[in-house]
PDB file of C-alpha atoms in Angstrom:
ATOM      1  CA  MET J  19      -0.006  -0.069   0.015  1.00 85.00           C
ATOM      2  CA  LYS J  20       1.090   3.595  -0.756  1.00 92.00           C
ATOM      3  CA  GLU J  21       2.418   5.836   2.042  1.00 95.00           C
ATOM      4  CA  ILE J  22       2.514   9.529   2.185  1.00 95.00           C
ATOM      5  CA  HIS J  23       4.733  11.843   4.460  1.00 96.00           C
ATOM      6  CA  CYS J  24       2.574  13.990   6.938  1.00 97.00           C
ATOM      7  CA  LYS J  25       4.603  17.343   6.912  1.00 96.00           C
ATOM      8  CA  LYS J  26       2.836  18.360  10.190  1.00 96.00           C
ATOM      9  CA  CYS J  27       3.878  15.290  12.284  1.00 96.00           C
ATOM     10  CA  GLY J  28       6.499  13.842  10.274  1.00 96.00           C
ATOM     11  CA  LYS J  29       4.808  10.263  10.275  1.00 95.00           C
ATOM     12  CA  GLU J  30       4.429   8.140   7.034  1.00 95.00           C
ATOM     13  CA  ILE J  31       0.618   7.356   6.816  1.00 96.00           C
ATOM     14  CA  ILE J  32      -0.673   4.549   4.689  1.00 96.00           C
ATOM     15  CA  ILE J  33      -3.196   5.377   1.877  1.00 96.00           C
ATOM     16  CA  LEU J  34      -5.710   2.801   2.386  1.00 95.00           C
ATOM     17  CA  PRO J  35      -7.610   1.306  -0.583  1.00 95.00           C
ATOM     18  CA  LEU J  36     -11.100   1.783   0.866  1.00 96.00           C
ATOM     19  CA  THR J  37     -14.202   0.415  -0.626  1.00 96.00           C
ATOM     20  CA  GLU J  38     -17.629   2.282  -0.338  1.00 95.00           C
ATOM     21  CA  LYS J  39     -18.597   0.268   2.483  1.00 96.00           C
ATOM     22  CA  GLN J  40     -15.372   0.523   4.352  1.00 97.00           C
ATOM     23  CA  LYS J  41     -15.710   4.294   4.205  1.00 96.00           C
ATOM     24  CA  LEU J  42     -19.287   4.215   5.449  1.00 96.00           C
ATOM     25  CA  ASP J  43     -18.215   2.017   8.333  1.00 96.00           C
ATOM     26  CA  ILE J  44     -15.355   4.417   9.076  1.00 97.00           C
ATOM     27  CA  TYR J  45     -17.609   7.382   8.854  1.00 95.00           C
ATOM     28  CA  LEU J  46     -20.145   5.844  11.330  1.00 94.00           C
ATOM     29  CA  LEU J  47     -17.323   4.651  13.778  1.00 95.00           C
ATOM     30  CA  MET J  48     -15.919   8.243  13.777  1.00 94.00           C
ATOM     31  CA  GLN J  49     -19.251   9.883  14.189  1.00 91.00           C
ATOM     32  CA  ASN J  50     -19.968   7.810  17.132  1.00 92.00           C
ATOM     33  CA  ASP J  51     -16.541   8.141  18.715  1.00 93.00           C
ATOM     34  CA  LEU J  52     -15.952   4.491  18.626  1.00 96.00           C
ATOM     35  CA  ARG J  53     -12.192   4.595  18.457  1.00 95.00           C
ATOM     36  CA  LEU J  54     -11.563   1.197  19.754  1.00 96.00           C
ATOM     37  CA  PHE J  55     -13.939  -0.515  17.294  1.00 97.00           C
ATOM     38  CA  LEU J  56     -12.331   1.508  14.481  1.00 97.00           C
ATOM     39  CA  GLU J  57      -8.975   0.332  15.429  1.00 97.00           C
ATOM     40  CA  GLN J  58     -10.026  -3.248  15.402  1.00 97.00           C
ATOM     41  CA  LYS J  59     -11.760  -2.849  12.124  1.00 97.00           C
ATOM     42  CA  LEU J  60      -8.576  -1.400  10.372  1.00 97.00           C
ATOM     43  CA  ILE J  61      -6.306  -4.062  11.946  1.00 96.00           C
ATOM     44  CA  SER J  62      -8.742  -6.657  10.616  1.00 96.00           C
ATOM     45  CA  ASP J  63      -9.450  -5.394   7.259  1.00 97.00           C
ATOM     46  CA  PHE J  64      -5.780  -4.306   6.315  1.00 96.00           C
ATOM     47  CA  ASN J  65      -3.591  -6.548   8.541  1.00 95.00           C
ATOM     48  CA  LEU J  66      -1.944  -3.381  10.119  1.00 93.00           C
ATOM     49  CA  ASP J  67      -0.014  -3.202  13.282  1.00 94.00           C
ATOM     50  CA  LYS J  68      -1.281  -0.949  16.110  1.00 93.00           C
ATOM     51  CA  GLU J  69       1.229   1.830  15.345  1.00 95.00           C
ATOM     52  CA  LYS J  70       0.253   2.205  11.798  1.00 95.00           C
ATOM     53  CA  VAL J  71      -3.524   2.101  12.702  1.00 96.00           C
ATOM     54  CA  GLU J  72      -3.022   4.857  15.303  1.00 96.00           C
ATOM     55  CA  ALA J  73      -1.349   6.959  12.488  1.00 96.00           C
ATOM     56  CA  VAL J  74      -4.274   6.462  10.222  1.00 97.00           C
ATOM     57  CA  ILE J  75      -6.891   7.284  12.812  1.00 97.00           C
ATOM     58  CA  CYS J  76      -5.103  10.575  13.674  1.00 96.00           C
ATOM     59  CA  HIS J  77      -5.446  11.653  10.204  1.00 97.00           C
ATOM     60  CA  LEU J  78      -9.149  10.846   9.765  1.00 97.00           C
ATOM     61  CA  ASN J  79     -10.913  14.060  10.052  1.00 95.00           C
ATOM     62  CA  LYS J  80     -14.162  13.718  11.718  1.00 91.00           C
ATOM     63  CA  LYS J  81     -15.942  16.590   9.808  1.00 91.00           C
ATOM     64  CA  GLN J  82     -15.447  16.860   6.036  1.00 93.00           C
ATOM     65  CA  ASP J  83     -13.221  19.486   4.759  1.00 96.00           C
ATOM     66  CA  CYS J  84     -12.072  20.580   8.165  1.00 97.00           C
ATOM     67  CA  CYS J  85      -8.501  19.672   8.968  1.00 97.00           C
ATOM     68  CA  ALA J  86      -8.068  17.140  11.752  1.00 96.00           C
ATOM     69  CA  ALA J  87      -4.870  19.083  12.979  1.00 96.00           C
ATOM     70  CA  CYS J  88      -5.742  22.728  12.895  1.00 97.00           C
ATOM     71  CA  GLY J  89      -9.467  22.742  12.340  1.00 96.00           C
ATOM     72  CA  SER J  90      -9.249  24.986   9.276  1.00 97.00           C
ATOM     73  CA  LYS J  91     -12.240  24.370   6.953  1.00 96.00           C
ATOM     74  CA  VAL J  92      -9.986  24.462   3.768  1.00 97.00           C
ATOM     75  CA  LEU J  93      -9.893  20.988   2.375  1.00 97.00           C
ATOM     76  CA  ALA J  94     -11.404  20.205  -1.002  1.00 93.00           C
ATOM     77  CA  SER J  95     -10.673  16.480  -1.855  1.00 95.00           C
ATOM     78  CA  GLU J  96      -9.787  13.238  -0.293  1.00 96.00           C
ATOM     79  CA  CYS J  97      -6.255  12.341   0.807  1.00 96.00           C
ATOM     80  CA  THR J  98      -4.967  15.903   0.624  1.00 97.00           C
ATOM     81  CA  GLU J  99      -2.656  18.241   2.517  1.00 96.00           C
ATOM     82  CA  CYS J 100      -3.959  21.189   4.581  1.00 98.00           C
ATOM     83  CA  PRO J 101      -2.888  24.408   2.970  1.00 97.00           C
ATOM     84  CA  ASP J 102      -2.866  26.093   6.398  1.00 97.00           C
ATOM     85  CA  CYS J 103      -0.681  23.699   8.619  1.00 97.00           C
ATOM     86  CA  GLY J 104       0.469  20.940   6.083  1.00 97.00           C
ATOM     87  CA  ALA J 105      -1.031  18.113   7.827  1.00 98.00           C
ATOM     88  CA  PHE J 106      -2.191  15.233   5.838  1.00 98.00           C
ATOM     89  CA  ASN J 107      -5.927  14.552   5.982  1.00 98.00           C
ATOM     90  CA  TYR J 108      -7.926  11.493   4.574  1.00 97.00           C
ATOM     91  CA  ASN J 109     -10.868  13.847   4.301  1.00 97.00           C
ATOM     92  CA  LEU J 110     -13.304  11.005   3.283  1.00 96.00           C
ATOM     93  CA  GLN J 111     -16.373  12.101   1.526  1.00 93.00           C
ATOM     94  CA  GLU J 112     -19.463  11.931   3.774  1.00 92.00           C
ATOM     95  CA  PRO J 113     -22.400   9.861   2.605  1.00 94.00           C
ATOM     96  CA  VAL J 114     -24.845  12.052   0.408  1.00 95.00           C
ATOM     97  CA  PHE J 115     -27.463  11.600   3.028  1.00 96.00           C
ATOM     98  CA  ASN J 116     -25.798  13.534   5.849  1.00 94.00           C
ATOM     99  CA  ILE J 117     -26.600  16.130   8.567  1.00 93.00           C
ATOM    100  CA  GLU J 118     -26.477  19.041   6.056  1.00 95.00           C
ATOM    101  CA  PHE J 119     -29.227  17.315   3.932  1.00 97.00           C
ATOM    102  CA  CYS J 120     -31.314  16.340   6.901  1.00 97.00           C
ATOM    103  CA  SER J 121     -31.294  20.001   8.179  1.00 97.00           C
ATOM    104  CA  HIS J 122     -32.351  21.405   4.667  1.00 97.00           C
ATOM    105  CA  LEU J 123     -35.209  18.913   4.647  1.00 97.00           C
ATOM    106  CA  GLU J 124     -36.094  19.594   8.210  1.00 96.00           C
ATOM    107  CA  TRP J 125     -36.479  23.407   7.137  1.00 94.00           C
ATOM    108  CA  SER J 126     -38.203  22.592   3.806  1.00 93.00           C
ATOM    109  CA  LEU J 127     -40.965  20.585   5.215  1.00 92.00           C
ATOM    110  CA  ASP J 128     -44.323  22.407   4.238  1.00 86.00           C
ATOM    111  CA  PHE J 129     -47.201  20.905   6.471  1.00 87.00           C
ATOM    112  CA  SER J 130     -49.662  23.227   4.641  1.00 81.00           C
ATOM    113  CA  ASN J 131     -49.352  21.242   1.502  1.00 75.00           C
ATOM    114  CA  THR J 132     -49.535  17.605   2.850  1.00 81.00           C
ATOM    115  CA  GLU J 133     -51.310  14.547   1.724  1.00 77.00           C
ATOM    116  CA  GLN J 134     -52.953  13.144   4.958  1.00 70.00           C
ATOM    117  CA  GLU J 135     -54.134   9.606   5.571  1.00 63.00           C
ATOM    118  CA  ASN J 136     -56.534  10.998   8.213  1.00 60.00           C
ATOM    119  CA  THR J 137     -58.188  14.481   8.602  1.00 57.00           C
ATOM    120  CA  GLU J 138     -58.785  14.683  12.428  1.00 60.00           C
ATOM    121  CA  TYR J 139     -55.483  16.643  12.999  1.00 69.00           C
ATOM    122  CA  TYR J 140     -54.753  20.219  12.027  1.00 77.00           C
ATOM    123  CA  VAL J 141     -51.508  19.509  10.640  1.00 85.00           C
ATOM    124  CA  GLU J 142     -50.741  23.090   9.093  1.00 84.00           C
ATOM    125  CA  SER J 143     -49.244  23.909  12.536  1.00 85.00           C
ATOM    126  CA  PHE J 144     -46.957  20.936  12.641  1.00 91.00           C
ATOM    127  CA  TRP J 145     -43.297  21.420  12.474  1.00 91.00           C
ATOM    128  CA  CYS J 146     -40.104  19.287  12.417  1.00 95.00           C
ATOM    129  CA  ASP J 147     -37.460  19.493  15.237  1.00 95.00           C
ATOM    130  CA  GLY J 148     -34.909  17.228  13.527  1.00 96.00           C
ATOM    131  CA  ILE J 149     -34.290  14.276  11.287  1.00 98.00           C
ATOM    132  CA  LEU J 150     -31.987  11.361  12.198  1.00 96.00           C
ATOM    133  CA  GLN J 151     -29.013  11.423   9.679  1.00 94.00           C
ATOM    134  CA  ILE J 152     -27.731   7.803  10.405  1.00 93.00           C
ATOM    135  CA  PRO J 153     -30.728   5.375   9.751  1.00 94.00           C
ATOM    136  CA  GLU J 154     -31.179   2.322  11.898  1.00 89.00           C
ATOM    137  CA  ASP J 155     -29.861   0.281   8.842  1.00 94.00           C
ATOM    138  CA  PRO J 156     -26.746   2.295   8.028  1.00 95.00           C
ATOM    139  CA  GLU J 157     -25.986  -0.101   5.000  1.00 95.00           C
ATOM    140  CA  SER J 158     -29.233   1.342   3.480  1.00 96.00           C
ATOM    141  CA  LEU J 159     -26.930   4.335   2.600  1.00 97.00           C
ATOM    142  CA  LEU J 160     -24.935   2.346   0.329  1.00 97.00           C
ATOM    143  CA  TYR J 161     -25.658   3.087  -3.392  1.00 96.00           C
ATOM    144  CA  ASP J 162     -26.726  -0.567  -4.446  1.00 97.00           C
ATOM    145  CA  ASN J 163     -29.253  -0.490  -1.794  1.00 97.00           C
ATOM    146  CA  ILE J 164     -30.499   2.922  -2.657  1.00 97.00           C
ATOM    147  CA  LYS J 165     -30.607   1.909  -6.333  1.00 96.00           C
ATOM    148  CA  ASN J 166     -32.853  -1.298  -5.441  1.00 97.00           C
ATOM    149  CA  ASP J 167     -35.078   0.219  -2.645  1.00 97.00           C
ATOM    150  CA  LYS J 168     -35.033   3.834  -3.941  1.00 97.00           C
ATOM    151  CA  GLN J 169     -35.717   4.991  -0.426  1.00 97.00           C
ATOM    152  CA  ILE J 170     -33.992   5.555   3.131  1.00 98.00           C
ATOM    153  CA  VAL J 171     -35.929   4.873   6.338  1.00 98.00           C
ATOM    154  CA  THR J 172     -35.009   6.961   9.301  1.00 98.00           C
ATOM    155  CA  LYS J 173     -36.723   8.920  12.063  1.00 98.00           C
ATOM    156  CA  ALA J 174     -37.830  12.429  12.458  1.00 98.00           C
ATOM    157  CA  TRP J 175     -39.350  14.552  15.401  1.00 98.00           C
ATOM    158  CA  ILE J 176     -42.611  16.018  14.233  1.00 96.00           C
ATOM    159  CA  GLY J 177     -46.042  17.561  15.674  1.00 92.00           C
ATOM    160  CA  TYR J 178     -47.329  20.410  17.310  1.00 90.00           C
ATOM    161  CA  GLY J 179     -44.241  20.703  19.506  1.00 87.00           C
ATOM    162  CA  GLY J 180     -41.922  18.834  16.928  1.00 87.00           C
ATOM    163  CA  GLN J 181     -41.409  16.128  19.732  1.00 90.00           C
ATOM    164  CA  ASP J 182     -43.358  12.993  18.392  1.00 96.00           C
ATOM    165  CA  ILE J 183     -41.048  10.541  16.852  1.00 97.00           C
ATOM    166  CA  TYR J 184     -42.132   9.517  13.096  1.00 97.00           C
ATOM    167  CA  GLU J 185     -40.771   6.778  10.801  1.00 98.00           C
ATOM    168  CA  MET J 186     -39.719   8.807   7.847  1.00 98.00           C
ATOM    169  CA  LYS J 187     -39.331   7.229   4.336  1.00 98.00           C
ATOM    170  CA  ILE J 188     -37.476   9.400   2.007  1.00 98.00           C
ATOM    171  CA  LYS J 189     -38.192   8.178  -1.501  1.00 98.00           C
ATOM    172  CA  PHE J 190     -35.848   8.937  -4.470  1.00 98.00           C
ATOM    173  CA  GLY J 191     -36.702  10.217  -7.859  1.00 97.00           C
ATOM    174  CA  ARG J 192     -34.704  10.112 -11.048  1.00 97.00           C
ATOM    175  CA  LYS J 193     -32.680  13.261 -10.179  1.00 98.00           C
ATOM    176  CA  SER J 194     -31.906  12.440  -6.747  1.00 98.00           C
ATOM    177  CA  LEU J 195     -30.882   8.852  -7.565  1.00 97.00           C
ATOM    178  CA  GLY J 196     -28.649  10.126 -10.383  1.00 98.00           C
ATOM    179  CA  ASN J 197     -26.982  12.696  -7.819  1.00 97.00           C
ATOM    180  CA  TYR J 198     -26.461   9.863  -5.224  1.00 97.00           C
ATOM    181  CA  LYS J 199     -24.883   7.693  -7.830  1.00 95.00           C
ATOM    182  CA  LYS J 200     -22.375  10.522  -8.626  1.00 95.00           C
ATOM    183  CA  GLY J 201     -21.786  11.394  -5.074  1.00 93.00           C
ATOM    184  CA  LYS J 202     -23.300  14.791  -5.554  1.00 95.00           C
ATOM    185  CA  SER J 203     -25.628  16.761  -3.078  1.00 96.00           C
ATOM    186  CA  ILE J 204     -29.424  15.863  -3.139  1.00 98.00           C
ATOM    187  CA  ILE J 205     -30.395  19.047  -1.282  1.00 97.00           C
ATOM    188  CA  GLY J 206     -31.550  20.514  -4.480  1.00 97.00           C
ATOM    189  CA  CYS J 207     -33.770  17.521  -5.084  1.00 97.00           C
ATOM    190  CA  ILE J 208     -36.002  18.680  -2.154  1.00 96.00           C
ATOM    191  CA  PRO J 209     -39.169  20.131  -3.528  1.00 93.00           C
ATOM    192  CA  LYS J 210     -39.612  23.872  -2.896  1.00 84.00           C
ATOM    193  CA  ALA J 211     -42.166  24.957  -0.089  1.00 68.00           C
ATOM    194  CA  GLY J 212     -45.513  26.021  -1.880  1.00 64.00           C
ATOM    195  CA  ARG J 213     -45.159  23.440  -4.641  1.00 64.00           C
ATOM    196  CA  LYS J 214     -48.538  22.639  -5.929  1.00 62.00           C
ATOM    197  CA  GLU J 215     -47.669  18.809  -6.215  1.00 72.00           C
ATOM    198  CA  LYS J 216     -48.102  17.228  -2.846  1.00 84.00           C
ATOM    199  CA  TRP J 217     -44.530  15.602  -1.916  1.00 93.00           C
ATOM    200  CA  ILE J 218     -45.298  14.883   1.717  1.00 93.00           C
ATOM    201  CA  THR J 219     -47.709  12.148   2.920  1.00 93.00           C
ATOM    202  CA  LEU J 220     -48.370  11.996   6.628  1.00 92.00           C
ATOM    203  CA  ASP J 221     -50.185   9.428   8.723  1.00 92.00           C
ATOM    204  CA  VAL J 222     -50.502  11.069  12.310  1.00 92.00           C
ATOM    205  CA  ASN J 223     -51.982   7.888  13.818  1.00 90.00           C
ATOM    206  CA  LYS J 224     -49.279   5.640  12.758  1.00 93.00           C
ATOM    207  CA  ARG J 225     -46.686   8.223  13.232  1.00 95.00           C
ATOM    208  CA  LYS J 226     -45.489   7.702   9.770  1.00 96.00           C
ATOM    209  CA  ILE J 227     -44.285  10.325   6.975  1.00 96.00           C
ATOM    210  CA  GLU J 228     -43.142   9.971   3.384  1.00 97.00           C
ATOM    211  CA  ILE J 229     -41.289  12.277   1.610  1.00 96.00           C
ATOM    212  CA  GLN J 230     -40.775  12.417  -2.313  1.00 96.00           C
ATOM    213  CA  LEU J 231     -37.510  13.702  -3.721  1.00 97.00           C
ATOM    214  CA  THR J 232     -37.308  14.842  -7.405  1.00 95.00           C
TER     215      THR J 232
END
């Protein structure tokens, strides 16, 4: 495996040949601060000794584009050098379905233009107080699974106070599926508020919501 010299710490860092699933696994372990499990995974997958694994982990930045050493948000590609401090960063691309997308979707939900499974609730005053960016089945974020299922199932906090837990199905249309395949943002695939076509289906009794992306 190829190695690169980190100008910041002086160590030689192995460039790991990561698959999509391995990148996803690393992302999830980093987001949940499960360093011990991450060490075990890298040792098992790549037959590395602990010293080399520790060097790899120190150069995995938790937040994309933010340098793991100095925190500057200046990184523009994977396996790159920070222009501010010279540190090597893996800067692995996040899943397209991430906290930024979930935040935009949360802000875009328009309950005044919603297809309802029942009419006993005045849902126009509902609002959303968060969408879980890591679904219960994390492997559903892999492209092959998105291609087959054309949806991601996660949780959202919705209601008059935004505190009721709903199962949220986010269904992919042609544009969003194409963007996902290319690793491009799907934020632009969220329909605009006030759109005539109903893209939100809500069942308050069953605590379920479906979102249709373009």
